Amino acid sequence: MIWNPNKECMSRDEMHSLQSKRLNKLVTYVYHNVPFYRNKMQEMDITPEDIQSIDDIVKLPFTTKQDLRDNYPYGLQAAPPSEIVRVHASSGTTGNPTIVGYTRKDLAVWSEVMARALTAYGITRDDTFSVSYGYGLFTGGLGAHYGVENLGATVIPTSTGNTEKHIRLIRDLKITGIACTPSYALYLAETLEKMGLSKNDISLKVGAFGAEPWTESMRKEIEDRLGLKGFNLYGLSEIMGPGVSYECSEQNGSHICEDHFYPEIINPETLEQLPVGEHGELVFTTLTKEGMPLLRYRTKDLCSLIPGTCACGRTAIRMGRIVGRSDDMLIIRGINVFPSQVESVILEMPEFEPQYMLIVDRINNLDTLQVQVEVRKDFFSDDIGRMLALKKRLSDKLKSVLSISAEVKLMEPNSIERSQGKSKHVIDKRIL
Ligand code: ADP
Ligand code: ZN
């Protein structure tokens, strides 16, 4: 089944002209409503008239997360405040979070693209679907929720937490579909088994997994233990939220809703657009967004685009799996963590050398973060009470900055290996 064949199966020529028309309209809109973009375009000596075709997109400026932070909170918003009906924020990294305002039309587009995704996974009005992404400022919960409602299936807004109760609901309400992070799916499987139940006691058939990178081997394990078929769901709050792209039954890349989100792959060093098929950084332009439209937003996600009509019948271009990031962002228990955040906390405390290492692992299907940091000679002592107090102070600070807890390991002076070249601050032991 295809939710919107008119858009998902458009001929490439039709798509090209729709994207061209929408890009021209978008550029005119931001030129007149967002001083940030007008100034950038004036500096580059371009006007909306210069952008007639989607191929002219290479003339336009890029947008970065830093630009969003610098213009916090509403600097890049194009619609007047009275048109904004909802606001989400992406999980806090250093400094300001990213604030995204949506108009009523933006929300309609969002639930449309989510309905496309759910239909591609095989969900219909007859299904009962549990949304187990976090509800709140994070886009996962509400984004998926309104997609399920739009489709007409029954939505169970379980959100995260209280896993045993969740499993009882999955069993008793005969829930057939679930959206959550792949690591939460593994945790669900484990809890199910701990409760003395198995996949034969539940009737899940579809899992929509995303918000963090995952692998084929995770897919296989989740599928085996929960007895469902797992599909990829990709998105990011700056562009919309979940639903930017989704896997179909062929599971050979995720179809991008490119009538709304125009993808490019660039070389993150030279910023040049790369030919379709090459690996690089994924960039999106929001062709139809009203609240906070973005030109050429650099996602920092590394992947490639897959052209050609898919055996499922969709013509929309696909993106391959995310194979890494062009920055050093880690996703730990669904929260974005930058090593620089840890560094800034450590630098603020005179007790520590600027020598640290983040050890990320996955134990019992839950991500763990250990921060090893060297104590300065003058502060290092055999007094255990003093050392424990120092450790607690650091872990409290880290918790408030990162929004997740980290295990702190105090290290003796000079014990962390110094690197010759680019210093390495992260060991990620999760097999991704
Ligand atoms: P947050 O509120 O945590 O900032 P975002 O929506 O901004 O949430 O997170 C988006 C990022 O999450 C993406 O840029 C990507 O790195 C990661 N992500 C989301 N979905 C997937 C997926 N299906 N596979 C891999 N990574 C994903
Ligand atoms: Zn397909």
Coordinates of C-alpha atoms and ligand atoms in Angstrom, one line a residue:
M1 CA 0.0 0.0 0.0
I2 CA 1.1 3.5 -0.8
W3 CA -0.4 6.4 1.2
N4 CA 0.0 9.2 -1.4
P5 CA 0.9 7.7 -4.8
N6 CA 0.6 11.1 -6.5
K7 CA 3.6 12.3 -4.6
E8 CA 5.5 9.1 -3.7
C9 CA 5.4 7.7 -7.2
M10 CA 5.7 10.9 -9.3
S11 CA 7.7 10.8 -12.5
R12 CA 11.2 12.3 -12.1
D13 CA 10.3 15.1 -14.5
E14 CA 7.2 16.0 -12.5
M15 CA 9.2 15.9 -9.3
H16 CA 11.9 18.1 -10.7
S17 CA 9.4 20.7 -11.7
L18 CA 7.5 20.6 -8.5
Q19 CA 10.7 21.0 -6.5
S20 CA 11.8 23.9 -8.7
K21 CA 8.5 25.7 -8.3
R22 CA 8.6 25.1 -4.5
L23 CA 12.2 26.2 -4.1
N24 CA 11.5 29.5 -6.0
K25 CA 8.6 30.2 -3.7
L26 CA 10.5 29.2 -0.6
V27 CA 13.5 31.5 -1.5
T28 CA 11.1 34.4 -2.1
Y29 CA 9.4 33.7 1.2
V30 CA 12.6 33.6 3.3
Y31 CA 14.1 36.5 1.5
H32 CA 11.2 38.7 2.6
N33 CA 10.6 37.2 6.1
V34 CA 14.0 36.1 7.5
P35 CA 16.6 38.9 7.8
F36 CA 19.3 36.2 8.3
Y37 CA 18.7 34.8 4.9
R38 CA 18.2 38.1 3.2
N39 CA 21.5 39.3 4.5
K40 CA 23.3 36.2 3.5
M41 CA 21.8 36.3 0.0
Q42 CA 22.7 40.0 -0.3
E43 CA 26.3 39.2 0.7
M44 CA 26.4 36.6 -2.0
D45 CA 24.8 39.0 -4.5
I46 CA 21.8 36.8 -5.3
T47 CA 18.1 37.5 -5.3
P48 CA 15.1 35.1 -5.5
E49 CA 14.9 35.6 -9.2
D50 CA 18.2 33.8 -9.6
I51 CA 16.7 30.6 -8.3
Q52 CA 14.4 29.3 -11.0
S53 CA 15.2 25.6 -11.0
I54 CA 16.0 23.2 -8.2
D55 CA 19.4 22.9 -9.8
D56 CA 20.1 26.5 -8.8
I57 CA 20.1 25.4 -5.2
V58 CA 23.9 25.2 -5.2
K59 CA 23.9 29.0 -5.4
L60 CA 22.2 29.3 -2.0
P61 CA 23.8 29.6 1.4
F62 CA 24.1 26.7 3.9
T63 CA 22.5 26.8 7.3
T64 CA 24.2 25.2 10.4
K65 CA 23.1 24.3 13.9
Q66 CA 25.4 27.1 15.0
D67 CA 23.3 29.6 13.0
L68 CA 20.2 28.4 14.8
R69 CA 21.9 28.8 18.2
D70 CA 23.2 32.3 17.3
N71 CA 19.7 33.3 16.4
Y72 CA 18.1 31.7 19.4
P73 CA 15.2 31.5 20.0
Y74 CA 13.1 32.7 17.1
G75 CA 15.6 34.4 14.8
L76 CA 15.1 32.0 11.8
Q77 CA 11.4 31.8 12.1
A78 CA 9.6 33.1 9.0
A79 CA 6.0 32.9 10.0
P80 CA 4.5 35.6 12.4
P81 CA 4.0 34.4 16.0
S82 CA 0.3 34.2 15.6
E83 CA 0.6 31.5 13.0
I84 CA 2.8 29.3 15.2
V85 CA 0.7 26.6 16.9
R86 CA 3.4 24.4 18.3
V87 CA 7.1 24.5 19.4
H88 CA 9.6 21.7 19.8
A89 CA 13.2 21.9 20.9
S90 CA 16.0 19.6 20.1
S91 CA 17.8 18.1 23.1
G92 CA 20.2 20.6 24.6
T93 CA 23.7 20.5 23.5
T94 CA 26.2 23.1 24.5
G95 CA 24.5 26.5 24.9
N96 CA 21.1 27.1 23.5
P97 CA 18.7 24.4 22.4
T98 CA 17.3 24.6 18.9
I99 CA 13.8 25.9 18.9
V100 CA 11.5 24.9 16.1
G101 CA 8.0 26.5 15.6
Y102 CA 5.4 24.9 13.4
T103 CA 2.4 26.4 11.7
R104 CA -0.9 24.5 11.3
K105 CA 0.2 23.6 7.7
D106 CA 3.6 22.4 8.9
L107 CA 1.8 20.0 11.3
A108 CA -0.4 18.8 8.5
V109 CA 2.7 18.1 6.3
W110 CA 4.3 16.3 9.2
S111 CA 1.4 13.9 9.9
E112 CA 1.1 13.4 6.1
V113 CA 4.8 12.2 5.8
M114 CA 4.4 10.1 9.0
A115 CA 1.3 8.5 7.5
R116 CA 3.3 7.7 4.3
A117 CA 6.0 6.0 6.5
L118 CA 3.5 4.0 8.5
T119 CA 1.7 2.8 5.3
A120 CA 5.0 1.7 3.8
Y121 CA 5.6 -0.4 7.0
G122 CA 2.2 -2.1 6.4
I123 CA 0.2 -0.3 9.1
T124 CA -3.5 0.2 8.3
R125 CA -6.6 1.6 10.1
D126 CA -7.0 -1.9 11.6
D127 CA -3.8 -1.7 13.6
T128 CA -3.2 -0.6 17.2
F129 CA 0.0 1.3 17.4
S130 CA 2.1 2.2 20.4
V131 CA 4.2 5.4 20.2
S132 CA 7.1 4.8 22.5
Y133 CA 9.3 7.7 21.7
G134 CA 9.4 10.4 24.4
Y135 CA 6.5 12.8 24.3
G136 CA 7.4 16.4 25.0
L137 CA 9.9 18.8 23.5
F138 CA 11.5 15.9 21.6
T139 CA 9.8 15.5 18.2
G140 CA 9.6 11.7 18.3
G141 CA 6.5 11.2 20.4
L142 CA 4.0 13.8 19.1
G143 CA 5.4 13.5 15.6
A144 CA 4.7 9.8 15.3
H145 CA 1.4 10.2 17.3
Y146 CA -0.3 12.5 14.8
G147 CA 0.9 10.3 11.9
V148 CA -0.9 7.3 13.4
E149 CA -4.0 9.4 14.0
N150 CA -3.9 10.8 10.5
L151 CA -3.6 7.3 9.1
G152 CA -6.6 6.2 11.2
A153 CA -5.0 3.4 13.2
T154 CA -5.5 3.4 17.0
V155 CA -2.7 5.2 18.7
I156 CA -1.6 4.2 22.3
P157 CA 0.6 7.1 23.6
T158 CA 2.8 4.9 25.8
S159 CA 5.8 7.3 25.7
T160 CA 8.9 5.9 27.4
G161 CA 9.4 4.4 30.8
N162 CA 7.4 1.9 32.8
T163 CA 8.4 -1.0 30.5
E164 CA 6.5 -3.8 32.3
K165 CA 3.2 -1.9 32.1
H166 CA 4.0 -1.2 28.5
I167 CA 4.4 -4.9 27.8
R168 CA 1.2 -5.8 29.5
L169 CA -0.6 -3.2 27.3
I170 CA 1.1 -4.7 24.2
R171 CA -0.3 -8.1 25.2
D172 CA -3.7 -7.1 26.4
L173 CA -4.6 -4.5 23.8
K174 CA -3.1 -6.7 21.1
I175 CA -0.8 -3.9 19.9
T176 CA 0.5 -4.6 16.4
G177 CA 2.9 -1.8 15.7
I178 CA 5.4 0.2 17.8
A179 CA 7.6 3.2 17.2
C180 CA 10.7 3.6 19.5
T181 CA 14.5 3.7 19.4
P182 CA 16.1 0.4 18.4
S183 CA 17.9 0.3 21.8
Y184 CA 14.6 0.6 23.6
A185 CA 13.2 -2.2 21.4
L186 CA 16.0 -4.4 22.7
Y187 CA 15.3 -3.4 26.2
L188 CA 11.6 -4.3 25.7
A189 CA 12.6 -7.7 24.4
E190 CA 14.7 -8.2 27.5
T191 CA 12.0 -7.1 29.8
L192 CA 9.5 -9.3 28.0
E193 CA 11.7 -12.3 28.6
K194 CA 12.3 -11.3 32.3
M195 CA 8.6 -11.3 32.8
G196 CA 8.5 -14.9 31.7
L197 CA 6.9 -14.1 28.4
S198 CA 8.0 -14.5 24.8
K199 CA 7.2 -13.2 21.4
N200 CA 4.4 -15.8 21.2
D201 CA 2.5 -14.0 23.9
I202 CA 2.3 -10.8 21.9
S203 CA 1.2 -9.8 18.4
L204 CA 3.6 -7.1 17.4
K205 CA 4.2 -7.2 13.6
V206 CA 5.8 -3.8 12.8
G207 CA 8.5 -1.8 14.5
A208 CA 9.4 1.8 13.4
F209 CA 12.9 2.3 14.7
G210 CA 14.9 5.5 14.5
A211 CA 16.3 8.6 16.3
E212 CA 19.7 6.9 16.6
P213 CA 21.9 4.8 14.3
W214 CA 21.4 1.1 14.2
T215 CA 22.6 -1.9 12.3
E216 CA 21.4 -5.0 10.4
S217 CA 22.5 -7.2 13.3
M218 CA 20.4 -5.1 15.7
R219 CA 17.5 -5.4 13.3
K220 CA 17.8 -9.2 13.2
E221 CA 18.1 -9.5 16.9
I222 CA 15.0 -7.2 17.6
E223 CA 13.0 -9.1 14.9
D224 CA 13.9 -12.5 16.4
R225 CA 13.1 -11.5 20.0
L226 CA 10.0 -9.5 19.5
G227 CA 8.6 -11.4 16.5
L228 CA 8.1 -8.3 14.3
K229 CA 9.6 -6.7 11.2
G230 CA 11.7 -3.7 11.9
F231 CA 11.8 -0.6 9.6
N232 CA 14.0 2.4 9.6
L233 CA 12.4 5.8 10.4
Y234 CA 14.6 8.9 10.0
G235 CA 14.2 12.5 10.8
L236 CA 15.5 15.5 12.7
S237 CA 13.8 18.3 14.5
E238 CA 15.3 21.1 12.5
I239 CA 13.8 19.8 9.3
M240 CA 10.5 18.5 10.9
G241 CA 11.0 15.4 13.1
P242 CA 10.4 11.7 12.3
G243 CA 9.1 11.1 8.8
V244 CA 11.7 12.8 6.7
S245 CA 12.5 9.4 5.3
Y246 CA 11.3 5.8 5.8
E247 CA 12.0 2.3 4.6
C248 CA 9.6 0.4 2.4
S249 CA 9.1 -3.4 2.2
E250 CA 12.2 -3.6 0.0
Q251 CA 14.4 -2.3 2.8
N252 CA 17.0 -1.1 0.5
G253 CA 17.4 2.5 1.7
S254 CA 14.8 4.9 3.1
H255 CA 12.6 6.9 0.7
I256 CA 12.9 10.6 1.3
C257 CA 9.7 12.8 1.2
E258 CA 11.5 14.9 -1.4
D259 CA 8.5 16.9 -2.4
H260 CA 8.9 18.5 1.1
F261 CA 12.5 17.9 2.0
Y262 CA 15.1 18.3 -0.8
P263 CA 18.2 16.3 -0.1
E264 CA 21.8 16.9 -1.3
I265 CA 25.0 15.2 -0.4
I266 CA 28.0 17.5 0.0
N267 CA 31.7 17.1 0.8
P268 CA 31.8 18.4 4.4
E269 CA 35.3 19.8 3.8
T270 CA 34.8 21.7 0.5
L271 CA 31.0 22.0 0.8
E272 CA 30.7 21.0 -2.9
Q273 CA 27.6 19.1 -3.9
L274 CA 28.5 15.5 -4.8
P275 CA 27.0 13.4 -7.5
V276 CA 24.2 11.1 -6.5
G277 CA 25.6 7.8 -5.1
E278 CA 28.6 9.2 -3.4
H279 CA 29.1 9.3 0.3
G280 CA 29.1 12.6 2.1
E281 CA 27.1 14.9 4.4
L282 CA 23.4 15.0 4.1
V283 CA 21.9 18.4 3.6
F284 CA 18.2 19.3 3.5
T285 CA 16.1 22.2 2.2
T286 CA 12.6 22.4 3.6
L287 CA 10.6 23.1 0.4
T288 CA 7.2 23.7 1.9
K289 CA 7.8 24.7 5.5
E290 CA 6.3 27.9 6.9
G291 CA 7.3 28.1 10.5
M292 CA 11.1 27.7 10.3
P293 CA 12.0 27.0 6.8
L294 CA 15.7 26.2 6.3
L295 CA 17.9 26.5 3.2
R296 CA 20.5 23.7 2.8
Y297 CA 20.6 22.7 6.4
R298 CA 23.8 20.7 7.2
T299 CA 22.6 17.6 9.2
K300 CA 26.2 16.4 9.8
D301 CA 24.8 12.9 9.1
L302 CA 27.0 10.9 6.7
C303 CA 25.3 8.7 4.1
S304 CA 24.7 8.4 0.3
L305 CA 21.6 8.7 -1.9
I306 CA 20.3 5.9 -3.9
P307 CA 18.6 6.9 -7.2
G308 CA 16.1 4.9 -9.3
T309 CA 12.6 3.5 -9.0
C310 CA 12.3 1.0 -6.2
A311 CA 10.6 -2.3 -6.6
C312 CA 7.9 -1.1 -4.2
G313 CA 6.8 1.3 -6.9
R314 CA 7.9 4.5 -5.2
T315 CA 10.1 6.9 -7.3
A316 CA 11.2 9.0 -4.4
I317 CA 15.0 9.0 -3.9
R318 CA 16.3 6.8 -1.1
M319 CA 19.1 7.5 1.5
G320 CA 21.3 4.7 2.7
R321 CA 22.0 4.0 6.3
I322 CA 23.6 6.7 8.4
V323 CA 27.2 5.6 8.6
G324 CA 28.5 8.3 10.9
R325 CA 28.7 12.0 11.6
S326 CA 30.9 14.7 10.2
D327 CA 31.0 16.2 13.7
D328 CA 31.8 14.4 16.9
M329 CA 28.3 14.1 18.2
L330 CA 27.4 10.9 20.0
I331 CA 23.8 9.7 20.6
I332 CA 23.6 8.1 24.0
R333 CA 20.3 6.8 25.2
G334 CA 18.7 9.0 22.5
I335 CA 20.3 12.2 23.8
N336 CA 22.8 14.1 21.7
V337 CA 26.1 14.4 23.5
F338 CA 29.2 16.3 22.3
P339 CA 32.6 15.6 23.8
S340 CA 33.1 19.4 23.9
Q341 CA 30.3 19.6 26.5
V342 CA 32.2 17.3 28.9
E343 CA 35.4 19.3 28.1
S344 CA 33.8 22.6 29.1
V345 CA 32.7 21.2 32.4
I346 CA 36.1 19.8 33.2
L347 CA 37.9 23.0 32.2
E348 CA 35.7 24.9 34.6
M349 CA 37.0 22.8 37.6
P350 CA 40.5 23.6 38.7
E351 CA 40.9 20.1 40.2
F352 CA 41.3 18.5 36.7
E353 CA 43.8 18.4 33.9
P354 CA 42.2 18.9 30.5
Q355 CA 42.8 15.2 29.9
Y356 CA 39.7 13.1 29.6
M357 CA 38.2 10.1 27.8
L358 CA 34.6 9.2 27.1
I359 CA 34.0 5.5 27.1
V360 CA 30.6 4.6 25.5
D361 CA 29.3 1.1 25.7
R362 CA 26.0 -0.8 25.6
I363 CA 25.4 -3.0 28.6
N364 CA 22.1 -5.0 28.8
N365 CA 20.9 -3.1 25.8
L366 CA 21.3 0.3 27.5
D367 CA 23.9 2.8 26.5
T368 CA 26.4 3.7 29.2
L369 CA 28.8 6.6 29.4
Q370 CA 31.9 6.6 31.5
V371 CA 34.0 9.8 31.8
Q372 CA 37.6 9.3 32.8
V373 CA 39.4 12.4 33.9
E374 CA 42.8 13.1 35.3
V375 CA 43.0 14.8 38.7
R376 CA 45.8 17.5 39.0
K377 CA 48.8 16.5 41.1
D378 CA 48.0 19.1 43.8
F379 CA 44.5 17.9 44.2
F380 CA 45.1 14.1 44.0
S381 CA 45.0 12.6 47.4
D382 CA 44.7 9.3 49.3
D383 CA 41.8 10.7 51.3
I384 CA 38.9 8.7 49.9
G385 CA 36.3 11.0 51.3
R386 CA 37.8 13.9 49.4
M387 CA 38.1 12.0 46.2
L388 CA 34.5 10.8 46.4
A389 CA 33.2 14.3 47.0
L390 CA 35.1 15.5 44.0
K391 CA 33.7 12.7 41.9
K392 CA 30.2 13.5 43.0
R393 CA 30.6 17.2 42.2
L394 CA 31.8 16.4 38.7
S395 CA 29.0 13.8 38.0
D396 CA 26.3 16.3 39.2
K397 CA 27.7 18.9 36.9
L398 CA 27.8 16.5 34.0
K399 CA 24.3 15.4 34.6
S400 CA 23.0 18.9 34.5
V401 CA 24.9 19.8 31.3
L402 CA 24.3 16.6 29.4
S403 CA 20.9 15.6 30.7
I404 CA 22.1 12.0 31.1
S405 CA 24.1 10.5 33.9
A406 CA 27.6 9.5 33.4
E407 CA 29.9 7.3 35.6
V408 CA 32.9 9.4 36.6
K409 CA 36.3 7.6 37.0
L410 CA 39.0 9.8 38.5
M411 CA 42.4 9.0 37.1
E412 CA 45.9 9.6 38.5
P413 CA 47.9 12.4 37.0
N414 CA 49.5 11.4 33.7
S415 CA 47.6 8.2 33.3
I416 CA 45.6 9.0 30.2
E417 CA 47.5 8.3 27.1
R418 CA 48.6 11.5 25.3
S419 CA 48.1 11.3 21.6
Q420 CA 50.7 12.5 19.1
G421 CA 48.3 13.8 16.5
K422 CA 44.7 14.8 16.8
S423 CA 43.7 14.0 20.3
K424 CA 41.1 11.2 20.7
H425 CA 38.5 11.7 23.4
V426 CA 36.0 9.0 22.6
I427 CA 36.0 5.2 22.7
D428 CA 32.7 3.9 21.4
K429 CA 32.5 0.2 22.1
R430 CA 28.9 -0.2 20.9
I431 CA 29.0 -2.3 17.8
L432 CA 27.2 -0.1 15.3
Ligands
ADP1 P1 17.3 15.7 19.4 O1 16.2 16.2 20.1 O2 17.9 14.5 20.1 O3 18.4 16.7 19.0 P2 17.0 15.3 16.7 O4 15.7 15.1 16.0 O5 17.6 16.6 16.4 O6 16.8 15.0 18.1 O7 18.0 14.2 16.3 C1 18.2 14.0 14.9 C2 19.5 13.1 14.7 O8 19.2 11.8 15.2 C3 19.7 12.9 13.2 O9 20.5 14.0 12.7 C4 20.5 11.6 13.2 O10 21.9 11.9 13.6 C5 19.9 10.8 14.3 N1 18.9 9.9 13.7 C6 17.5 10.1 13.7 N2 16.9 9.0 13.1 C7 17.9 8.2 12.7 C8 18.0 6.9 12.0 N3 16.9 6.3 11.6 N4 19.2 6.3 11.9 C9 20.3 7.0 12.3 N5 20.3 8.1 12.9 C10 19.2 8.7 13.1
ZN2 ZN 10.7 1.3 -2.0

